[in-house]
Amino acid sequence: MRLTNFSRSGIAPSEVARPADDREWEALLARAGHRGVTVRGAGASYGDAALNSGGVVALTSAARRIGSVDAAGVVEVDGGATVGEVLARVLPDGWDLPVVPGTGRVTVGGAVAADVHGKNHPARSSIGAHIASLDLLTPADGLLSVSPSTRPGTFWATVGGLGLTGVVRRVRLRLERAPGRWRSVDHVAKNLQEAVELLAAGGAHAVAWLDGHATGAALGRGVVTTTTAAAAGTRPQPAAPSDAGAPWTLGPRAGVRLPNLLTPAVVRAANAARLARARTRGGRPMISGGVRALAPLDTLPGWAALYGGRGFLQYQMVVPPGEEEVLAVSLRALQGAGHPPSLAVLKRLGAPPRGRASGTLSFPVPGWTLALDVPVPPAGEEAQWLGRVLDDLDDLVAAAGGRVNMVKDARLRPELVRHMYPGLGRWLEERARLDPDGVMTSDLARRLGLGVGAGRSS
Amino acid sequence: MNVLGQPGTVVVVGGTSEIARAVLTRLLLSRPCDVILAGRPGPRLDRAVRSVRVFGAHVQTVPVDAEDVDHLVRSLRSALAGREVDVAIVAHGVLPEQGTVERDPLAVARLVTINTTAAVAAGALLADHMRRQGHGVIVAMSSVAAVRPRASNYVYGATKAGLDAYFAGLGERLRGTGVHVVVARPGFVRTRMTASLAPAPLAVGPDRVARAVLAGLDRDVVWVPAVLGPLMIALRLAPRALWGRLDRGASQHPLHGPHARRPRRPATSTGEPR
């Protein structure tokens, strides 16, 4: 079967399996061939974390039970249940996930493998901080129950471990009480400097949408949205029609192969409209009701198809405080290369909660994270030049003490991973303990040298 | 190979071919990668290795001779074992002085061994390796000469026609496997191999071929220059008399007509005398 990724930039022929229970998973891992097994939840990775060319891809969709929330707010969920499904189950009872990624389509297992973060990282960290314990099926040691206190080495290698330590079968998530209402305010930022200042001052949830096409003095202008829990008693506004759910979908079975519709002209027009909308609201807050508004990436399912046959790639990096100049250089470099980002999102990332560790290979470190979506150019000089520009940006980010997010990545050089992730050596050791034969793999693992004795690849 | 066309490992059969070197140069300018150069050992191969190392790429040489197909296949197989190969270029070949070769049955047979047999054997090996990987691109250097035989060039043309049909068919066979085959059909390319010939109309340099190949990695056929595509398709249907006249017209050219200088030993794509 030919599987693809979220950004529709890669296609990998693989044999697809769907084990029904722990026993079938164990059997699958035991008989894995030389191309190994890749665990795949929703397949919502931007890059190749859930692809396995020439190998077996095992879907986790057979297990999607969601338990009931206990008095302490802990709920046990199967690895194959999606974040959206969990929210749909727990929100009506007044519980909420402390960390929600940009799309509800990801499975809980995938969320753990990516150690997803949301717009509230400085306050709430990533999902790894809210896991009471998880059940991990490993090739070497079978089914293990791990937590920050039980086998912490294995736990923190699995959080953000890209699915390479074993199969996340069940997760016990710690929920929190949901606020009745959310209060969002949009502020227009004239440039990157202002966006950074507004984010620094921001509330519980804060995100900056930046105009990737704006140059010169307006570089990095955009809209900063800060959201806080509203006081009880504030009346929500009627939901806009778009909040009711997407009326149509561009899912993979839509069968229509579009050319790239997100041309620079279209993107510039959309950016202008976004800015205009924010200016018109003039900073008036919007109150939304009990159900959190649809995650931004889910407003139009299948929107990646708008990028056409070649898809797009996302470059997400984080740089420590004080290195904000790297953000400006990234925007200018891509614009100068003729590939202005069609989407640019800036957020703040914080430190892990006091006294807690974080995923050994997890992306978030304190600082500024900029995520840039760029359409994949036609093959040849254009694509290779963009590759060169991004390689140079990697060097800049690494030199600044930052890193590139491997969950979103499709083109990072393996040499950079060791430079950007000081925990790599420790992580590889733990992985070799849990999976000495290198059964757990993926195209990403081979490409970035995360395999156990895997051959080098791009 | 990643989504931006940057490979991790490139294999070249015909390590001293100028076209292959131009392709490598362009790839390495984008990002240094691992290179496996299979070619005839000697100063030219050493020079090719040095020019690749200049980019910071890691190079492994595989000494082979296209006349010894058994040894070539064995050496290539062991060089590829356990490696993830993203792009492979089959670029070796000999352009003979047809007058000296065509009357010698063994020389003709040797030419077929070098240009066709060795190429398809390498192709079969690479295809099998890449199929098990579930990804990869094979670039086969064919030629416009493969499209329709000309009296002045039919031996070379025939060897390229065999290579062309094999790789085109291989590409069909590999659909859906994640492995892609590109058949490149350049016209006259200004290299060591064609140094003694007058450049035909629409002649290009090796870098032009490299750029066309890299821009066409997702296509099945790449003509260089592109106009040769429709041109050759039309000429393939031209009446024999016209085709013969066009060919004779070319061979009356002062540089390789009856008053040409004395026959020289045939040139190879690797540039070494045979």
PDB file of N, CA and C in Angstrom, chain A residues 136-202:
ATOM      1  N   LEU A 136       4.013   0.337  27.513  1.00  0.00           N
ATOM      2  CA  LEU A 136       4.837   0.314  26.313  1.00  0.00           C
ATOM      3  C   LEU A 136       5.186  -1.125  25.964  1.00  0.00           C
ATOM      4  N   LEU A 137       4.898  -1.532  24.752  1.00  0.00           N
ATOM      5  CA  LEU A 137       5.240  -2.883  24.312  1.00  0.00           C
ATOM      6  C   LEU A 137       6.576  -2.806  23.585  1.00  0.00           C
ATOM      7  N   THR A 138       7.612  -3.398  24.175  1.00  0.00           N
ATOM      8  CA  THR A 138       8.953  -3.280  23.604  1.00  0.00           C
ATOM      9  C   THR A 138       9.379  -4.598  22.980  1.00  0.00           C
ATOM     10  N   PRO A 139      10.201  -4.539  21.940  1.00  0.00           N
ATOM     11  CA  PRO A 139      10.675  -5.784  21.325  1.00  0.00           C
ATOM     12  C   PRO A 139      11.478  -6.653  22.290  1.00  0.00           C
ATOM     13  N   ALA A 140      12.298  -6.039  23.137  1.00  0.00           N
ATOM     14  CA  ALA A 140      13.167  -6.854  23.992  1.00  0.00           C
ATOM     15  C   ALA A 140      12.494  -7.286  25.293  1.00  0.00           C
ATOM     16  N   ASP A 141      11.780  -6.379  25.938  1.00  0.00           N
ATOM     17  CA  ASP A 141      11.271  -6.650  27.288  1.00  0.00           C
ATOM     18  C   ASP A 141       9.765  -6.809  27.356  1.00  0.00           C
ATOM     19  N   GLY A 142       9.115  -6.938  26.220  1.00  0.00           N
ATOM     20  CA  GLY A 142       7.667  -7.139  26.253  1.00  0.00           C
ATOM     21  C   GLY A 142       6.934  -5.913  26.757  1.00  0.00           C
ATOM     22  N   LEU A 143       5.788  -6.155  27.412  1.00  0.00           N
ATOM     23  CA  LEU A 143       4.923  -5.056  27.848  1.00  0.00           C
ATOM     24  C   LEU A 143       5.439  -4.495  29.173  1.00  0.00           C
ATOM     25  N   LEU A 144       5.750  -3.199  29.173  1.00  0.00           N
ATOM     26  CA  LEU A 144       6.250  -2.540  30.375  1.00  0.00           C
ATOM     27  C   LEU A 144       5.305  -1.423  30.773  1.00  0.00           C
ATOM     28  N   SER A 145       5.138  -1.239  32.081  1.00  0.00           N
ATOM     29  CA  SER A 145       4.384  -0.089  32.553  1.00  0.00           C
ATOM     30  C   SER A 145       5.409   0.902  33.083  1.00  0.00           C
ATOM     31  N   VAL A 146       5.496   2.061  32.441  1.00  0.00           N
ATOM     32  CA  VAL A 146       6.546   3.008  32.812  1.00  0.00           C
ATOM     33  C   VAL A 146       5.932   4.358  33.162  1.00  0.00           C
ATOM     34  N   SER A 147       6.670   5.111  33.967  1.00  0.00           N
ATOM     35  CA  SER A 147       6.213   6.427  34.399  1.00  0.00           C
ATOM     36  C   SER A 147       7.440   7.228  34.795  1.00  0.00           C
ATOM     37  N   PRO A 148       7.271   8.508  35.173  1.00  0.00           N
ATOM     38  CA  PRO A 148       8.438   9.272  35.621  1.00  0.00           C
ATOM     39  C   PRO A 148       9.108   8.684  36.852  1.00  0.00           C
ATOM     40  N   SER A 149       8.385   7.803  37.588  1.00  0.00           N
ATOM     41  CA  SER A 149       9.039   7.207  38.753  1.00  0.00           C
ATOM     42  C   SER A 149       9.380   5.730  38.554  1.00  0.00           C
ATOM     43  N   THR A 150       8.687   5.068  37.641  1.00  0.00           N
ATOM     44  CA  THR A 150       8.979   3.661  37.337  1.00  0.00           C
ATOM     45  C   THR A 150       9.676   3.574  35.992  1.00  0.00           C
ATOM     46  N   ARG A 151      10.961   3.186  36.027  1.00  0.00           N
ATOM     47  CA  ARG A 151      11.764   3.161  34.793  1.00  0.00           C
ATOM     48  C   ARG A 151      11.726   4.516  34.083  1.00  0.00           C
ATOM     49  N   PRO A 152      12.146   5.569  34.765  1.00  0.00           N
ATOM     50  CA  PRO A 152      12.092   6.906  34.141  1.00  0.00           C
ATOM     51  C   PRO A 152      12.915   6.986  32.863  1.00  0.00           C
ATOM     52  N   GLY A 153      14.036   6.222  32.781  1.00  0.00           N
ATOM     53  CA  GLY A 153      14.846   6.262  31.559  1.00  0.00           C
ATOM     54  C   GLY A 153      14.030   5.850  30.358  1.00  0.00           C
ATOM     55  N   THR A 154      13.265   4.775  30.521  1.00  0.00           N
ATOM     56  CA  THR A 154      12.419   4.300  29.427  1.00  0.00           C
ATOM     57  C   THR A 154      11.281   5.275  29.165  1.00  0.00           C
ATOM     58  N   PHE A 155      10.690   5.801  30.240  1.00  0.00           N
ATOM     59  CA  PHE A 155       9.564   6.736  30.077  1.00  0.00           C
ATOM     60  C   PHE A 155       9.986   7.956  29.272  1.00  0.00           C
ATOM     61  N   TRP A 156      11.085   8.586  29.698  1.00  0.00           N
ATOM     62  CA  TRP A 156      11.476   9.826  29.037  1.00  0.00           C
ATOM     63  C   TRP A 156      12.124   9.575  27.675  1.00  0.00           C
ATOM     64  N   ALA A 157      12.538   8.329  27.405  1.00  0.00           N
ATOM     65  CA  ALA A 157      12.997   8.027  26.044  1.00  0.00           C
ATOM     66  C   ALA A 157      11.807   7.847  25.119  1.00  0.00           C
ATOM     67  N   THR A 158      10.669   7.440  25.700  1.00  0.00           N
ATOM     68  CA  THR A 158       9.465   7.206  24.902  1.00  0.00           C
ATOM     69  C   THR A 158       8.703   8.493  24.623  1.00  0.00           C
ATOM     70  N   VAL A 159       8.684   9.393  25.608  1.00  0.00           N
ATOM     71  CA  VAL A 159       8.043  10.696  25.390  1.00  0.00           C
ATOM     72  C   VAL A 159       8.916  11.477  24.416  1.00  0.00           C
ATOM     73  N   GLY A 160       8.394  11.752  23.254  1.00  0.00           N
ATOM     74  CA  GLY A 160       9.191  12.405  22.215  1.00  0.00           C
ATOM     75  C   GLY A 160      10.109  11.437  21.492  1.00  0.00           C
ATOM     76  N   GLY A 161       9.912  10.147  21.721  1.00  0.00           N
ATOM     77  CA  GLY A 161      10.792   9.148  21.142  1.00  0.00           C
ATOM     78  C   GLY A 161      10.416   8.705  19.741  1.00  0.00           C
ATOM     79  N   LEU A 162       9.479   9.394  19.120  1.00  0.00           N
ATOM     80  CA  LEU A 162       9.149   9.169  17.708  1.00  0.00           C
ATOM     81  C   LEU A 162       8.731   7.739  17.410  1.00  0.00           C
ATOM     82  N   GLY A 163       8.195   7.046  18.433  1.00  0.00           N
ATOM     83  CA  GLY A 163       7.700   5.690  18.206  1.00  0.00           C
ATOM     84  C   GLY A 163       8.795   4.661  18.051  1.00  0.00           C
ATOM     85  N   LEU A 164      10.003   4.987  18.447  1.00  0.00           N
ATOM     86  CA  LEU A 164      11.124   4.090  18.177  1.00  0.00           C
ATOM     87  C   LEU A 164      11.554   3.275  19.385  1.00  0.00           C
ATOM     88  N   THR A 165      10.871   3.432  20.533  1.00  0.00           N
ATOM     89  CA  THR A 165      11.237   2.626  21.699  1.00  0.00           C
ATOM     90  C   THR A 165      10.303   1.440  21.865  1.00  0.00           C
ATOM     91  N   GLY A 166       9.169   1.489  21.191  1.00  0.00           N
ATOM     92  CA  GLY A 166       8.191   0.420  21.346  1.00  0.00           C
ATOM     93  C   GLY A 166       6.827   0.950  20.963  1.00  0.00           C
ATOM     94  N   VAL A 167       5.791   0.165  21.224  1.00  0.00           N
ATOM     95  CA  VAL A 167       4.430   0.564  20.865  1.00  0.00           C
ATOM     96  C   VAL A 167       3.728   1.076  22.119  1.00  0.00           C
ATOM     97  N   VAL A 168       3.243   2.314  22.064  1.00  0.00           N
ATOM     98  CA  VAL A 168       2.496   2.873  23.198  1.00  0.00           C
ATOM     99  C   VAL A 168       1.086   2.293  23.160  1.00  0.00           C
ATOM    100  N   ARG A 169       0.792   1.386  24.061  1.00  0.00           N
ATOM    101  CA  ARG A 169      -0.489   0.680  24.012  1.00  0.00           C
ATOM    102  C   ARG A 169      -1.574   1.421  24.786  1.00  0.00           C
ATOM    103  N   ARG A 170      -1.214   1.896  25.976  1.00  0.00           N
ATOM    104  CA  ARG A 170      -2.215   2.613  26.792  1.00  0.00           C
ATOM    105  C   ARG A 170      -1.523   3.755  27.511  1.00  0.00           C
ATOM    106  N   VAL A 171      -2.266   4.821  27.699  1.00  0.00           N
ATOM    107  CA  VAL A 171      -1.722   6.001  28.384  1.00  0.00           C
ATOM    108  C   VAL A 171      -2.704   6.432  29.457  1.00  0.00           C
ATOM    109  N   ARG A 172      -2.167   6.751  30.633  1.00  0.00           N
ATOM    110  CA  ARG A 172      -3.018   7.320  31.694  1.00  0.00           C
ATOM    111  C   ARG A 172      -2.699   8.803  31.760  1.00  0.00           C
ATOM    112  N   LEU A 173      -3.665   9.583  31.274  1.00  0.00           N
ATOM    113  CA  LEU A 173      -3.493  11.027  31.172  1.00  0.00           C
ATOM    114  C   LEU A 173      -4.086  11.722  32.373  1.00  0.00           C
ATOM    115  N   ARG A 174      -3.373  12.779  32.821  1.00  0.00           N
ATOM    116  CA  ARG A 174      -3.908  13.606  33.930  1.00  0.00           C
ATOM    117  C   ARG A 174      -4.607  14.799  33.317  1.00  0.00           C
ATOM    118  N   LEU A 175      -5.926  14.840  33.507  1.00  0.00           N
ATOM    119  CA  LEU A 175      -6.697  15.958  32.963  1.00  0.00           C
ATOM    120  C   LEU A 175      -6.788  17.072  33.993  1.00  0.00           C
ATOM    121  N   GLU A 176      -7.337  18.193  33.539  1.00  0.00           N
ATOM    122  CA  GLU A 176      -7.605  19.262  34.503  1.00  0.00           C
ATOM    123  C   GLU A 176      -9.018  19.782  34.284  1.00  0.00           C
ATOM    124  N   ARG A 177      -9.481  20.537  35.252  1.00  0.00           N
ATOM    125  CA  ARG A 177     -10.846  21.058  35.176  1.00  0.00           C
ATOM    126  C   ARG A 177     -10.926  22.057  34.031  1.00  0.00           C
ATOM    127  N   ALA A 178     -11.959  21.925  33.200  1.00  0.00           N
ATOM    128  CA  ALA A 178     -12.100  22.835  32.063  1.00  0.00           C
ATOM    129  C   ALA A 178     -12.740  24.135  32.517  1.00  0.00           C
ATOM    130  N   PRO A 179     -12.193  25.256  32.068  1.00  0.00           N
ATOM    131  CA  PRO A 179     -12.873  26.513  32.356  1.00  0.00           C
ATOM    132  C   PRO A 179     -14.183  26.550  31.589  1.00  0.00           C
ATOM    133  N   GLY A 180     -15.148  27.240  32.083  1.00  0.00           N
ATOM    134  CA  GLY A 180     -16.431  27.297  31.388  1.00  0.00           C
ATOM    135  C   GLY A 180     -16.326  28.043  30.075  1.00  0.00           C
ATOM    136  N   ARG A 181     -15.500  29.079  30.084  1.00  0.00           N
ATOM    137  CA  ARG A 181     -15.445  29.935  28.901  1.00  0.00           C
ATOM    138  C   ARG A 181     -13.987  30.280  28.600  1.00  0.00           C
ATOM    139  N   TRP A 182     -13.724  30.585  27.356  1.00  0.00           N
ATOM    140  CA  TRP A 182     -12.404  31.072  26.949  1.00  0.00           C
ATOM    141  C   TRP A 182     -12.542  32.477  26.408  1.00  0.00           C
ATOM    142  N   ARG A 183     -11.561  33.323  26.692  1.00  0.00           N
ATOM    143  CA  ARG A 183     -11.607  34.714  26.256  1.00  0.00           C
ATOM    144  C   ARG A 183     -10.385  34.987  25.384  1.00  0.00           C
ATOM    145  N   SER A 184     -10.618  35.260  24.088  1.00  0.00           N
ATOM    146  CA  SER A 184      -9.511  35.498  23.148  1.00  0.00           C
ATOM    147  C   SER A 184      -9.460  36.940  22.733  1.00  0.00           C
ATOM    148  N   VAL A 185      -8.253  37.454  22.636  1.00  0.00           N
ATOM    149  CA  VAL A 185      -8.064  38.820  22.139  1.00  0.00           C
ATOM    150  C   VAL A 185      -7.007  38.796  21.032  1.00  0.00           C
ATOM    151  N   ASP A 186      -7.307  39.491  19.946  1.00  0.00           N
ATOM    152  CA  ASP A 186      -6.337  39.619  18.852  1.00  0.00           C
ATOM    153  C   ASP A 186      -5.670  40.979  18.925  1.00  0.00           C
ATOM    154  N   HIS A 187      -4.351  40.998  18.831  1.00  0.00           N
ATOM    155  CA  HIS A 187      -3.626  42.265  18.703  1.00  0.00           C
ATOM    156  C   HIS A 187      -2.823  42.227  17.424  1.00  0.00           C
ATOM    157  N   VAL A 188      -2.851  43.330  16.680  1.00  0.00           N
ATOM    158  CA  VAL A 188      -2.041  43.395  15.463  1.00  0.00           C
ATOM    159  C   VAL A 188      -0.618  43.790  15.842  1.00  0.00           C
ATOM    160  N   ALA A 189       0.360  43.050  15.326  1.00  0.00           N
ATOM    161  CA  ALA A 189       1.767  43.392  15.554  1.00  0.00           C
ATOM    162  C   ALA A 189       2.317  43.974  14.266  1.00  0.00           C
ATOM    163  N   LYS A 190       2.941  45.164  14.348  1.00  0.00           N
ATOM    164  CA  LYS A 190       3.435  45.829  13.130  1.00  0.00           C
ATOM    165  C   LYS A 190       4.613  45.088  12.523  1.00  0.00           C
ATOM    166  N   ASN A 191       5.366  44.406  13.385  1.00  0.00           N
ATOM    167  CA  ASN A 191       6.555  43.716  12.897  1.00  0.00           C
ATOM    168  C   ASN A 191       6.936  42.618  13.881  1.00  0.00           C
ATOM    169  N   LEU A 192       8.015  41.928  13.604  1.00  0.00           N
ATOM    170  CA  LEU A 192       8.420  40.785  14.421  1.00  0.00           C
ATOM    171  C   LEU A 192       8.698  41.207  15.861  1.00  0.00           C
ATOM    172  N   GLN A 193       9.365  42.337  15.997  1.00  0.00           N
ATOM    173  CA  GLN A 193       9.705  42.831  17.334  1.00  0.00           C
ATOM    174  C   GLN A 193       8.451  42.956  18.187  1.00  0.00           C
ATOM    175  N   GLU A 194       7.409  43.571  17.601  1.00  0.00           N
ATOM    176  CA  GLU A 194       6.159  43.757  18.344  1.00  0.00           C
ATOM    177  C   GLU A 194       5.493  42.421  18.653  1.00  0.00           C
ATOM    178  N   ALA A 195       5.566  41.494  17.691  1.00  0.00           N
ATOM    179  CA  ALA A 195       4.958  40.182  17.920  1.00  0.00           C
ATOM    180  C   ALA A 195       5.633  39.500  19.103  1.00  0.00           C
ATOM    181  N   VAL A 196       6.961  39.593  19.140  1.00  0.00           N
ATOM    182  CA  VAL A 196       7.708  38.988  20.238  1.00  0.00           C
ATOM    183  C   VAL A 196       7.306  39.630  21.573  1.00  0.00           C
ATOM    184  N   GLU A 197       7.199  40.959  21.582  1.00  0.00           N
ATOM    185  CA  GLU A 197       6.831  41.645  22.828  1.00  0.00           C
ATOM    186  C   GLU A 197       5.436  41.245  23.288  1.00  0.00           C
ATOM    187  N   LEU A 198       4.492  41.187  22.334  1.00  0.00           N
ATOM    188  CA  LEU A 198       3.124  40.821  22.701  1.00  0.00           C
ATOM    189  C   LEU A 198       3.066  39.397  23.234  1.00  0.00           C
ATOM    190  N   LEU A 199       3.839  38.492  22.611  1.00  0.00           N
ATOM    191  CA  LEU A 199       3.847  37.110  23.082  1.00  0.00           C
ATOM    192  C   LEU A 199       4.458  37.023  24.474  1.00  0.00           C
ATOM    193  N   ALA A 200       5.513  37.809  24.701  1.00  0.00           N
ATOM    194  CA  ALA A 200       6.174  37.767  25.997  1.00  0.00           C
ATOM    195  C   ALA A 200       5.216  38.194  27.101  1.00  0.00           C
ATOM    196  N   ALA A 201       4.318  39.129  26.761  1.00  0.00           N
ATOM    197  CA  ALA A 201       3.367  39.619  27.755  1.00  0.00           C
ATOM    198  C   ALA A 201       2.133  38.742  27.853  1.00  0.00           C
ATOM    199  N   GLY A 202       1.983  37.809  26.920  1.00  0.00           N
ATOM    200  CA  GLY A 202       0.731  37.090  26.695  1.00  0.00           C
ATOM    201  C   GLY A 202       0.207  36.281  27.854  1.00  0.00           C
TER     202      GLY A 202
END
